[in-house]
mmCIF file of C-alpha atoms in Angstrom:
data_model
loop_
_atom_site.group_PDB
_atom_site.id
_atom_site.type_symbol
_atom_site.label_atom_id
_atom_site.label_comp_id
_atom_site.label_asym_id
_atom_site.label_seq_id
_atom_site.Cartn_x
_atom_site.Cartn_y
_atom_site.Cartn_z
ATOM 1 C CA MET A 197 -15.157 17.145 41.812
ATOM 2 C CA ASP A 198 -16.924 16.779 38.497
ATOM 3 C CA LEU A 199 -17.270 13.891 37.092
ATOM 4 C CA PRO A 200 -17.043 13.166 33.360
ATOM 5 C CA GLN A 201 -20.232 13.208 30.952
ATOM 6 C CA VAL A 202 -21.229 9.780 29.811
ATOM 7 C CA SER A 203 -22.737 10.364 26.468
ATOM 8 C CA SER A 204 -26.038 9.216 25.669
ATOM 9 C CA GLN A 205 -24.736 7.760 22.039
ATOM 10 C CA PRO A 206 -22.462 5.168 20.787
ATOM 11 C CA PRO A 207 -19.894 5.336 18.809
ATOM 12 C CA LYS A 208 -19.576 6.249 15.205
ATOM 13 C CA LYS A 209 -17.897 3.413 13.251
ATOM 14 C CA ARG A 210 -15.423 4.179 10.628
ATOM 15 C CA ARG A 211 -16.774 3.725 7.263
ATOM 16 C CA ARG A 212 -15.477 0.878 5.234
ATOM 17 C CA GLY A 213 -13.384 1.634 1.889
ATOM 18 C CA SER A 214 -14.303 0.035 -1.197
ATOM 19 C CA ASN A 215 -12.621 -2.628 -1.847
ATOM 20 C CA TRP A 216 -9.703 -2.516 -4.926
ATOM 21 C CA SER A 217 -10.422 -4.068 -8.086
ATOM 22 C CA LEU A 218 -7.266 -6.217 -10.004
ATOM 23 C CA ASN A 219 -7.364 -3.388 -12.767
ATOM 24 C CA GLU A 220 -6.849 -0.892 -10.269
ATOM 25 C CA THR A 221 -4.802 -2.685 -8.049
ATOM 26 C CA LEU A 222 -2.163 -2.986 -11.308
ATOM 27 C CA LEU A 223 -2.150 0.576 -12.017
ATOM 28 C CA LEU A 224 -1.188 1.032 -8.948
ATOM 29 C CA ILE A 225 1.788 -1.000 -9.078
ATOM 30 C CA GLU A 226 2.704 0.860 -13.303
ATOM 31 C CA LEU A 227 2.449 3.899 -11.258
ATOM 32 C CA TYR A 228 4.363 2.970 -8.632
ATOM 33 C CA LYS A 229 7.279 1.688 -10.736
ATOM 34 C CA GLN A 230 7.522 4.981 -12.935
ATOM 35 C CA ARG A 231 7.951 6.202 -9.095
ATOM 36 C CA ALA A 232 9.792 4.625 -7.545
ATOM 37 C CA HIS A 233 13.286 5.762 -8.003
ATOM 38 C CA ILE A 234 11.737 8.870 -6.213
ATOM 39 C CA ILE A 235 9.730 6.527 -3.531
ATOM 40 C CA ARG A 236 12.040 4.533 -2.338
ATOM 41 C CA LYS A 237 14.991 6.919 -1.394
ATOM 42 C CA LYS A 238 15.769 6.664 2.243
ATOM 43 C CA PRO A 239 16.917 9.397 5.021
ATOM 44 C CA TYR A 240 20.733 8.910 4.260
ATOM 45 C CA ASP A 241 19.848 8.527 0.737
ATOM 46 C CA VAL A 242 22.063 11.322 -1.154
ATOM 47 C CA GLY A 243 18.725 13.234 -2.969
ATOM 48 C CA PHE A 244 16.680 12.201 -0.296
ATOM 49 C CA TYR A 245 14.366 14.844 -0.670
ATOM 50 C CA LYS A 246 10.193 14.097 1.604
ATOM 51 C CA PRO A 247 8.232 16.706 0.096
ATOM 52 C CA ALA A 248 9.223 15.288 -3.318
ATOM 53 C CA ILE A 249 7.966 11.695 -2.351
ATOM 54 C CA ILE A 250 4.515 13.055 -0.862
ATOM 55 C CA LYS A 251 4.402 14.747 -4.532
ATOM 56 C CA ALA A 252 5.054 11.726 -5.668
ATOM 57 C CA TRP A 253 1.999 9.915 -3.911
ATOM 58 C CA GLU A 254 0.371 12.753 -4.381
ATOM 59 C CA GLU A 255 0.708 12.225 -8.307
ATOM 60 C CA ILE A 256 -0.144 8.718 -7.675
ATOM 61 C CA ALA A 257 -3.540 9.617 -6.466
ATOM 62 C CA SER A 258 -4.239 11.538 -9.007
ATOM 63 C CA LEU A 259 -3.929 9.832 -11.864
ATOM 64 C CA LEU A 260 -5.549 7.194 -10.685
ATOM 65 C CA GLY A 261 -8.704 9.904 -10.276
ATOM 66 C CA GLN A 262 -8.238 10.695 -13.950
ATOM 67 C CA HIS A 263 -8.269 6.605 -15.311
ATOM 68 C CA PRO A 264 -11.483 6.477 -17.563
ATOM 69 C CA SER A 265 -12.894 3.810 -14.641
ATOM 70 C CA LYS A 266 -12.710 6.499 -12.297
ATOM 71 C CA PHE A 267 -10.599 5.078 -9.107
ATOM 72 C CA LYS A 268 -11.013 7.306 -6.286
ATOM 73 C CA ARG A 269 -8.253 6.700 -3.669
ATOM 74 C CA SER A 270 -6.922 9.011 -1.196
ATOM 75 C CA VAL A 271 -2.997 9.480 -1.008
ATOM 76 C CA LYS A 272 -3.307 7.572 2.785
ATOM 77 C CA GLU A 273 -5.557 4.653 0.804
ATOM 78 C CA CYS A 274 -2.597 4.370 -2.107
ATOM 79 C CA ARG A 275 -0.209 4.289 0.339
ATOM 80 C CA LYS A 276 -1.455 1.843 2.540
ATOM 81 C CA ARG A 277 -2.864 -0.343 -0.661
ATOM 82 C CA TRP A 278 1.111 -0.580 -1.565
ATOM 83 C CA CYS A 279 1.821 -1.570 1.774
ATOM 84 C CA THR A 280 -0.545 -4.888 1.366
ATOM 85 C CA VAL A 281 0.879 -5.599 -2.136
ATOM 86 C CA GLN A 282 4.274 -5.394 -0.804
ATOM 87 C CA THR A 283 3.074 -7.890 1.441
ATOM 88 C CA THR A 284 1.469 -10.103 -0.354
ATOM 89 C CA ALA A 285 3.821 -10.686 -2.506
ATOM 90 C CA LYS A 286 6.810 -11.556 0.622
ATOM 91 C CA THR A 287 4.588 -14.459 1.460
ATOM 92 C CA ASN A 288 3.547 -16.146 -2.079
ATOM 93 C CA LEU A 289 7.278 -15.671 -2.628
ATOM 94 C CA HIS A 290 8.497 -17.354 0.972
ATOM 95 C CA LYS A 291 5.413 -19.912 0.509
ATOM 96 C CA GLY A 292 6.324 -20.463 -2.923
ATOM 97 C CA GLN A 293 10.320 -20.991 -1.635
ATOM 98 C CA GLN A 294 9.331 -23.303 0.668
ATOM 99 C CA GLY A 295 6.552 -25.474 -1.248
ATOM 100 C CA LEU A 296 9.859 -25.623 -3.734
ATOM 101 C CA THR A 297 12.053 -27.930 -1.127
ATOM 102 C CA LEU A 298 8.855 -30.041 0.415
ATOM 103 C CA GLY A 299 10.844 -28.964 3.680
ATOM 104 C CA LYS A 300 13.598 -31.502 2.665
ATOM 105 C CA ASN A 301 16.976 -30.897 1.407
ATOM 106 C CA ILE A 302 16.935 -31.890 -2.477
ATOM 107 C CA PHE A 303 20.946 -32.375 -2.449
ATOM 108 C CA SER A 304 20.504 -35.194 -0.724
ATOM 109 C CA ILE A 305 18.844 -37.012 -3.007
#
């Protein structure tokens, strides 16, 4: 019975990408807004076409790269950043709504 070979080299570490700047994030949001009618379609919606959604994300990544600041981001990075922006916005909105009432019923005052 052969035993598996153990590599003497440590596993390769994943390289971390550069942080997104505020301008880069704002441009991503603007480009997303222009294509939201395509990207936000669900499989059960009329006119759903997955290649169109993929193409829209490819356009966003390409336009980020054409910006004078030369933001070089992949489609995967753009989609991940968009998810992060959405999650952060929802969290901040939820925290803001809690803070407005301070956990009390304001109508009982």
